[in-house]
């Protein structure tokens, strides 16, 4: 029997292993060679494209020297939309686009004040009172300022005694301002050289005994407060006259340390009897006062009245006839807030010697030197801590037919 070789199967397996290994190496080599060839072709193509792009860009730049090398910068953003202006303009420029009134404004509004003859504007009462209530924080004025007196006329229509007032104001420009609140349907036709030309303010109808009277007074004060030079404020009617010349009245008011508003505690039915419980707070019964509608006040008090809300709201809601706001609003407010700075007297004379709801009216036959001097020097009062017989600077009510004798008496009044 032949002998079997034990190494024969191992040699065959080893041969097959090496053969498979070399075959695997060959396959990997071929695959690597193929990938290398593809990569070389791709990078050659990429390099060509880059060179072509650079060449093309260079030719464009070279052939177009006027073209910017970089994109042009974006234009600056448009300026923000300017708010609509509310401008105080002259009557001659009333057709200017800036003076157009609009009830449906949607943008914020800026008020520009101009030193012009007219004081018309298109502000609502709310805007006007808001603007007028602003108080400069720096007390020193940045310019030379001469204090002025604001003469505020509250009238249903015409000013029949205006010729006397023209004589009173003549030659004193720059020391006074004039404001007229008349019914909105009334149109003045004063000549341009008149002190009343263009001095009517935007107004609203009013009814005696209602809060609309207070609205008119606050409207006058607010318009006058827009002029920072106005330091004293006088409320007058169309029946008022001046009792002295301008210089005397101007010095009396601008040198005064107190306000002039008559008020008193009337415990009768036409005094405290008009108080309403709904006014508390901020008004208590013991704070309730009655007094004259016609006042003369300083700028501090005028600002407080124009910016008042709690007391005004109480009166507008609860002081209805037979409660009359014009007889109680200011006396009550001043009593609560400014009692120490009030003289508790008026500088406007009124004759209540006759019984009735209205004072005596002076007509043509009652105008003479004796009657006027009784008004001018017939009382005693205190002015800046000193006794004086000059207590009244103005007087009412004078009928239109009293104008002619008053003009004849002007040298006595204004001498």
Tab-separated table of C-alpha atoms in Angstrom, residues 67-402:
chain	number	residue	atom	x	y	z
A	67	UNK	CA	-17.740	100.638	-14.055
A	68	UNK	CA	-17.074	100.512	-10.307
A	69	UNK	CA	-14.902	97.597	-9.138
A	70	UNK	CA	-17.447	96.919	-6.361
A	71	UNK	CA	-21.235	97.085	-6.298
A	72	UNK	CA	-22.486	100.672	-5.778
A	73	UNK	CA	-23.479	101.402	-2.137
A	74	UNK	CA	-27.187	101.417	-1.347
A	75	UNK	CA	-28.799	104.863	-1.166
A	76	UNK	CA	-29.420	106.204	2.367
A	77	UNK	CA	-32.840	105.408	3.870
A	78	UNK	CA	-35.485	108.076	3.346
A	79	UNK	CA	-35.921	110.508	6.249
A	80	UNK	CA	-38.733	109.712	8.681
A	81	UNK	CA	-42.099	111.173	7.813
A	82	UNK	CA	-42.444	114.575	9.351
A	83	UNK	CA	-45.464	115.078	11.615
A	84	UNK	CA	-48.079	117.547	10.521
A	85	UNK	CA	-47.534	121.071	11.748
A	86	UNK	CA	-50.165	123.149	13.478
A	87	UNK	CA	-49.075	126.700	12.809
A	88	UNK	CA	-50.286	129.963	14.253
A	89	UNK	CA	-50.527	132.135	11.147
A	90	UNK	CA	-51.648	135.566	10.132
A	91	UNK	CA	-55.092	136.174	8.749
A	92	UNK	CA	-53.524	137.129	5.417
A	93	UNK	CA	-52.061	133.622	5.104
A	94	UNK	CA	-55.189	131.759	6.137
A	95	UNK	CA	-55.227	129.879	2.817
A	96	UNK	CA	-51.813	128.331	3.405
A	97	UNK	CA	-51.842	124.504	3.311
A	98	UNK	CA	-50.359	124.418	6.794
A	99	UNK	CA	-53.452	126.039	8.224
A	100	UNK	CA	-55.963	123.482	6.981
A	101	UNK	CA	-58.053	122.010	9.775
A	102	UNK	CA	-58.579	118.269	9.877
A	103	UNK	CA	-60.762	116.262	12.212
A	104	UNK	CA	-59.250	112.868	11.360
A	105	UNK	CA	-55.528	113.393	11.830
A	106	UNK	CA	-53.622	110.188	12.420
A	107	UNK	CA	-50.114	111.546	12.912
A	108	UNK	CA	-48.632	113.332	15.883
A	109	UNK	CA	-48.697	117.101	15.573
A	110	UNK	CA	-46.168	119.784	16.338
A	111	UNK	CA	-47.249	123.310	17.184
A	112	UNK	CA	-45.136	126.119	15.803
A	113	UNK	CA	-45.663	129.555	17.275
A	114	UNK	CA	-45.108	132.620	15.152
A	115	UNK	CA	-44.909	136.242	16.177
A	116	UNK	CA	-47.674	137.417	13.870
A	117	UNK	CA	-50.723	139.610	14.108
A	118	UNK	CA	-53.258	136.783	14.176
A	119	UNK	CA	-53.549	134.171	16.903
A	120	UNK	CA	-55.728	131.697	15.003
A	121	UNK	CA	-54.807	128.018	15.072
A	122	UNK	CA	-56.423	124.640	14.457
A	123	UNK	CA	-55.882	123.026	17.843
A	124	UNK	CA	-58.699	121.376	19.729
A	125	UNK	CA	-59.388	122.433	23.325
A	126	UNK	CA	-57.646	119.301	24.560
A	127	UNK	CA	-54.513	120.027	22.521
A	128	UNK	CA	-54.579	123.703	23.462
A	129	UNK	CA	-54.853	123.095	27.218
A	130	UNK	CA	-52.137	120.434	27.054
A	131	UNK	CA	-49.749	122.767	25.275
A	132	UNK	CA	-50.554	125.733	27.491
A	133	UNK	CA	-50.003	123.719	30.671
A	134	UNK	CA	-46.312	123.162	29.910
A	135	UNK	CA	-43.979	124.911	32.349
A	136	UNK	CA	-40.320	125.670	31.500
A	137	UNK	CA	-37.985	124.041	34.002
A	138	UNK	CA	-35.354	126.749	33.556
A	139	UNK	CA	-36.639	129.888	35.237
A	140	UNK	CA	-34.180	132.288	33.593
A	141	UNK	CA	-35.294	133.384	30.142
A	142	UNK	CA	-32.725	132.945	27.340
A	143	UNK	CA	-33.643	136.368	25.985
A	144	UNK	CA	-34.490	139.798	27.311
A	145	UNK	CA	-38.138	139.710	28.309
A	146	UNK	CA	-40.549	142.507	29.185
A	147	UNK	CA	-43.583	141.296	31.203
A	148	UNK	CA	-46.867	141.788	29.409
A	149	UNK	CA	-50.469	141.967	30.623
A	150	UNK	CA	-52.974	139.793	28.757
A	151	UNK	CA	-56.341	141.519	28.295
A	152	UNK	CA	-58.936	138.803	27.634
A	153	UNK	CA	-62.353	139.879	26.379
A	154	UNK	CA	-65.286	137.488	26.791
A	155	UNK	CA	-68.133	138.736	24.617
A	156	UNK	CA	-71.090	137.323	22.660
A	157	UNK	CA	-70.185	139.430	19.635
A	158	UNK	CA	-69.000	142.985	19.073
A	159	UNK	CA	-66.956	145.247	21.324
A	160	UNK	CA	-69.038	148.449	21.283
A	161	UNK	CA	-66.606	150.285	23.590
A	162	UNK	CA	-63.530	149.408	21.513
A	163	UNK	CA	-62.776	153.076	20.555
A	164	UNK	CA	-62.165	153.832	24.240
A	165	UNK	CA	-59.890	150.815	24.526
A	166	UNK	CA	-58.013	151.901	21.394
A	167	UNK	CA	-57.184	155.153	23.159
A	168	UNK	CA	-56.157	153.243	26.274
A	169	UNK	CA	-53.687	150.950	24.459
A	170	UNK	CA	-52.241	153.534	22.074
A	171	UNK	CA	-48.492	153.981	22.398
A	172	UNK	CA	-47.900	150.970	24.661
A	173	UNK	CA	-47.159	148.257	22.127
A	174	UNK	CA	-45.081	145.415	23.520
A	175	UNK	CA	-46.536	145.712	27.022
A	176	UNK	CA	-49.880	144.025	26.419
A	177	UNK	CA	-51.596	141.215	24.514
A	178	UNK	CA	-55.265	141.109	23.514
A	179	UNK	CA	-57.474	138.013	23.185
A	180	UNK	CA	-61.139	138.058	22.191
A	181	UNK	CA	-63.551	135.141	22.663
A	182	UNK	CA	-66.778	135.773	20.747
A	183	UNK	CA	-69.448	133.506	19.305
A	184	UNK	CA	-67.842	131.497	16.457
A	185	UNK	CA	-70.402	132.868	13.991
A	186	UNK	CA	-69.311	136.449	14.660
A	187	UNK	CA	-66.674	137.938	12.347
A	188	UNK	CA	-64.784	141.099	13.204
A	189	UNK	CA	-63.922	143.641	10.540
A	190	UNK	CA	-61.437	145.817	12.396
A	191	UNK	CA	-58.894	147.632	10.204
A	192	UNK	CA	-55.310	146.396	10.226
A	193	UNK	CA	-54.161	149.327	12.321
A	194	UNK	CA	-56.609	148.425	15.123
A	195	UNK	CA	-55.304	146.793	18.300
A	196	UNK	CA	-58.156	144.267	17.946
A	197	UNK	CA	-57.280	143.223	14.405
A	198	UNK	CA	-56.674	139.463	14.259
A	199	UNK	CA	-57.027	139.027	18.038
A	200	UNK	CA	-60.050	136.714	18.023
A	201	UNK	CA	-59.247	133.199	19.214
A	202	UNK	CA	-60.918	129.963	18.024
A	203	UNK	CA	-64.116	129.851	20.064
A	204	UNK	CA	-67.221	127.785	20.769
A	205	UNK	CA	-70.788	128.754	21.687
A	206	UNK	CA	-71.496	129.316	25.371
A	207	UNK	CA	-74.587	129.596	27.519
A	208	UNK	CA	-74.896	131.683	30.646
A	209	UNK	CA	-74.842	129.704	33.877
A	210	UNK	CA	-73.356	126.532	32.353
A	211	UNK	CA	-69.886	125.036	32.391
A	212	UNK	CA	-69.405	126.417	28.860
A	213	UNK	CA	-68.609	129.729	30.574
A	214	UNK	CA	-65.695	128.044	32.347
A	215	UNK	CA	-64.617	126.468	29.065
A	216	UNK	CA	-64.434	129.920	27.470
A	217	UNK	CA	-62.365	131.326	30.361
A	218	UNK	CA	-59.939	128.398	30.230
A	219	UNK	CA	-59.747	128.749	26.447
A	220	UNK	CA	-58.793	132.416	26.797
A	221	UNK	CA	-56.201	131.646	29.466
A	222	UNK	CA	-54.678	128.818	27.446
A	223	UNK	CA	-54.272	130.985	24.352
A	224	UNK	CA	-52.725	133.760	26.422
A	225	UNK	CA	-50.343	131.326	28.125
A	226	UNK	CA	-48.812	130.424	24.766
A	227	UNK	CA	-47.068	133.804	24.925
A	228	UNK	CA	-44.397	133.337	27.590
A	229	UNK	CA	-44.147	137.094	28.098
A	230	UNK	CA	-47.697	137.302	29.462
A	231	UNK	CA	-47.371	137.439	33.250
A	232	UNK	CA	-50.716	138.924	34.350
A	233	UNK	CA	-54.154	137.976	32.991
A	234	UNK	CA	-57.312	140.095	33.133
A	235	UNK	CA	-60.779	138.800	32.227
A	236	UNK	CA	-63.047	141.517	30.834
A	237	UNK	CA	-66.444	141.743	29.143
A	238	UNK	CA	-67.668	143.870	26.260
A	239	UNK	CA	-69.212	146.237	28.853
A	240	UNK	CA	-65.960	146.927	30.735
A	241	UNK	CA	-63.972	150.165	30.678
A	242	UNK	CA	-60.528	151.094	32.041
A	243	UNK	CA	-60.604	153.593	34.922
A	244	UNK	CA	-56.979	154.789	34.644
A	245	UNK	CA	-54.346	155.208	31.980
A	246	UNK	CA	-52.362	152.232	30.723
A	247	UNK	CA	-49.169	152.992	32.621
A	248	UNK	CA	-50.970	153.184	35.970
A	249	UNK	CA	-52.833	149.927	35.443
A	250	UNK	CA	-49.760	148.144	34.051
A	251	UNK	CA	-47.610	149.056	37.062
A	252	UNK	CA	-50.409	148.206	39.490
A	253	UNK	CA	-50.757	144.706	38.093
A	254	UNK	CA	-47.153	143.782	37.309
A	255	UNK	CA	-45.942	144.997	40.723
A	256	UNK	CA	-48.682	143.212	42.664
A	257	UNK	CA	-47.718	140.345	44.940
A	258	UNK	CA	-51.216	138.834	44.944
A	259	UNK	CA	-54.013	137.699	42.641
A	260	UNK	CA	-57.306	139.576	42.483
A	261	UNK	CA	-60.362	137.349	42.779
A	262	UNK	CA	-63.329	138.056	45.009
A	263	UNK	CA	-64.628	135.061	46.969
A	264	UNK	CA	-66.664	134.449	50.117
A	265	UNK	CA	-68.461	131.710	52.022
A	266	UNK	CA	-72.181	132.164	51.365
A	267	UNK	CA	-74.097	129.799	53.657
A	268	UNK	CA	-77.484	130.529	52.060
A	269	UNK	CA	-79.354	128.538	49.463
A	270	UNK	CA	-77.630	130.411	46.633
A	271	UNK	CA	-74.215	129.674	48.175
A	272	UNK	CA	-73.613	126.399	49.989
A	273	UNK	CA	-77.094	125.348	48.881
A	274	UNK	CA	-75.693	124.809	45.388
A	275	UNK	CA	-73.068	122.336	46.562
A	276	UNK	CA	-73.585	118.720	45.446
A	277	UNK	CA	-72.447	115.669	47.403
A	278	UNK	CA	-71.062	114.088	44.237
A	279	UNK	CA	-68.294	116.705	44.234
A	280	UNK	CA	-66.589	115.047	47.189
A	281	UNK	CA	-63.751	114.357	46.765
A	282	UNK	CA	-62.010	116.590	45.777
A	283	UNK	CA	-64.371	119.359	46.937
A	284	UNK	CA	-65.802	119.378	50.450
A	285	UNK	CA	-68.729	121.533	51.560
A	286	UNK	CA	-66.499	123.692	53.767
A	287	UNK	CA	-64.292	124.456	50.722
A	288	UNK	CA	-67.228	125.702	48.631
A	289	UNK	CA	-67.029	129.400	47.735
A	290	UNK	CA	-68.917	131.980	45.707
A	291	UNK	CA	-67.499	135.043	43.999
A	292	UNK	CA	-67.046	137.245	40.977
A	293	UNK	CA	-66.404	135.857	37.542
A	294	UNK	CA	-64.118	138.732	36.568
A	295	UNK	CA	-60.576	138.154	37.773
A	296	UNK	CA	-56.984	139.325	37.460
A	297	UNK	CA	-54.351	136.652	38.169
A	298	UNK	CA	-50.668	135.854	37.738
A	299	UNK	CA	-49.114	133.225	35.486
A	300	UNK	CA	-48.776	130.572	38.199
A	301	UNK	CA	-52.508	130.536	38.893
A	302	UNK	CA	-53.349	130.804	35.186
A	303	UNK	CA	-51.293	127.667	34.521
A	304	UNK	CA	-53.071	125.823	37.315
A	305	UNK	CA	-56.505	126.736	35.962
A	306	UNK	CA	-55.607	125.722	32.408
A	307	UNK	CA	-54.234	122.348	33.555
A	308	UNK	CA	-56.926	121.604	36.139
A	309	UNK	CA	-58.793	118.330	35.807
A	310	UNK	CA	-60.229	117.101	39.151
A	311	UNK	CA	-62.078	120.312	40.047
A	312	UNK	CA	-63.191	120.978	36.490
A	313	UNK	CA	-64.519	117.420	36.167
A	314	UNK	CA	-66.476	117.770	39.409
A	315	UNK	CA	-68.106	120.998	38.243
A	316	UNK	CA	-68.874	119.759	34.739
A	317	UNK	CA	-70.645	116.678	36.137
A	318	UNK	CA	-72.473	118.053	39.161
A	319	UNK	CA	-72.750	121.870	38.971
A	320	UNK	CA	-75.898	122.175	36.876
A	321	UNK	CA	-78.476	124.993	37.144
A	322	UNK	CA	-79.398	126.312	39.645
A	323	UNK	CA	-75.703	125.779	40.376
A	324	UNK	CA	-73.773	128.254	38.206
A	325	UNK	CA	-70.171	127.301	37.489
A	326	UNK	CA	-68.994	130.818	36.679
A	327	UNK	CA	-69.918	131.940	40.213
A	328	UNK	CA	-68.286	129.029	42.054
A	329	UNK	CA	-65.567	127.270	40.044
A	330	UNK	CA	-62.677	129.724	40.330
A	331	UNK	CA	-63.553	130.934	43.859
A	332	UNK	CA	-63.621	127.319	45.081
A	333	UNK	CA	-60.411	126.281	43.273
A	334	UNK	CA	-58.506	129.348	44.501
A	335	UNK	CA	-59.802	128.879	48.051
A	336	UNK	CA	-58.493	125.308	48.123
A	337	UNK	CA	-55.152	125.768	46.356
A	338	UNK	CA	-54.133	129.438	46.379
A	339	UNK	CA	-55.874	131.120	49.290
A	340	UNK	CA	-52.671	132.673	50.621
A	341	UNK	CA	-51.774	134.255	47.277
A	342	UNK	CA	-55.209	135.814	46.763
A	343	UNK	CA	-56.190	139.331	47.826
A	344	UNK	CA	-59.839	138.240	48.099
A	345	UNK	CA	-61.019	141.251	46.156
A	346	UNK	CA	-61.672	142.130	42.518
A	347	UNK	CA	-60.150	145.021	40.589
A	348	UNK	CA	-63.303	145.257	38.423
A	349	UNK	CA	-66.076	147.423	39.862
A	350	UNK	CA	-69.698	146.260	39.648
A	351	UNK	CA	-72.739	147.962	41.183
A	352	UNK	CA	-75.009	145.415	42.878
A	353	UNK	CA	-77.088	148.041	44.684
A	354	UNK	CA	-80.150	147.096	42.658
A	355	UNK	CA	-81.923	143.845	43.407
A	356	UNK	CA	-81.869	141.213	40.698
A	357	UNK	CA	-79.715	138.637	38.954
A	358	UNK	CA	-77.707	141.252	37.076
A	359	UNK	CA	-75.814	144.365	38.226
A	360	UNK	CA	-76.687	147.938	37.406
A	361	UNK	CA	-75.973	149.183	33.880
A	362	UNK	CA	-74.468	152.641	33.330
A	363	UNK	CA	-75.941	154.613	30.446
A	364	UNK	CA	-75.249	157.889	28.697
A	365	UNK	CA	-76.872	160.242	31.213
A	366	UNK	CA	-74.946	158.747	34.153
A	367	UNK	CA	-71.464	159.401	32.808
A	368	UNK	CA	-69.774	162.368	34.460
A	369	UNK	CA	-66.608	163.086	36.404
A	370	UNK	CA	-68.239	162.781	39.829
A	371	UNK	CA	-69.700	159.321	39.131
A	372	UNK	CA	-66.423	158.051	37.671
A	373	UNK	CA	-64.355	159.417	40.566
A	374	UNK	CA	-66.643	157.712	43.075
A	375	UNK	CA	-65.805	154.433	41.377
A	376	UNK	CA	-62.095	155.202	41.062
A	377	UNK	CA	-61.433	156.519	44.569
A	378	UNK	CA	-64.525	155.777	46.623
A	379	UNK	CA	-63.265	152.612	48.323
A	380	UNK	CA	-60.448	151.586	50.643
A	381	UNK	CA	-58.374	148.433	50.341
A	382	UNK	CA	-54.890	147.031	50.847
A	383	UNK	CA	-52.321	146.846	48.062
A	384	UNK	CA	-49.004	145.095	48.755
A	385	UNK	CA	-49.521	145.577	52.490
A	386	UNK	CA	-50.406	149.292	52.294
A	387	UNK	CA	-53.760	151.061	52.518
A	388	UNK	CA	-54.942	152.685	49.305
A	389	UNK	CA	-58.031	154.225	47.754
A	390	UNK	CA	-57.142	152.909	44.302
A	391	UNK	CA	-58.983	149.607	44.533
A	392	UNK	CA	-60.638	149.301	41.106
A	393	UNK	CA	-58.866	149.441	37.751
A	394	UNK	CA	-61.847	148.531	35.573
A	395	UNK	CA	-65.629	148.895	35.780
A	396	UNK	CA	-68.744	147.333	34.226
A	397	UNK	CA	-71.546	147.303	32.973
A	398	UNK	CA	-71.528	150.244	30.538
A	399	UNK	CA	-74.173	150.498	27.832
A	400	UNK	CA	-73.008	151.114	24.229
A	401	UNK	CA	-74.723	154.528	24.308
A	402	UNK	CA	-72.256	155.552	27.039
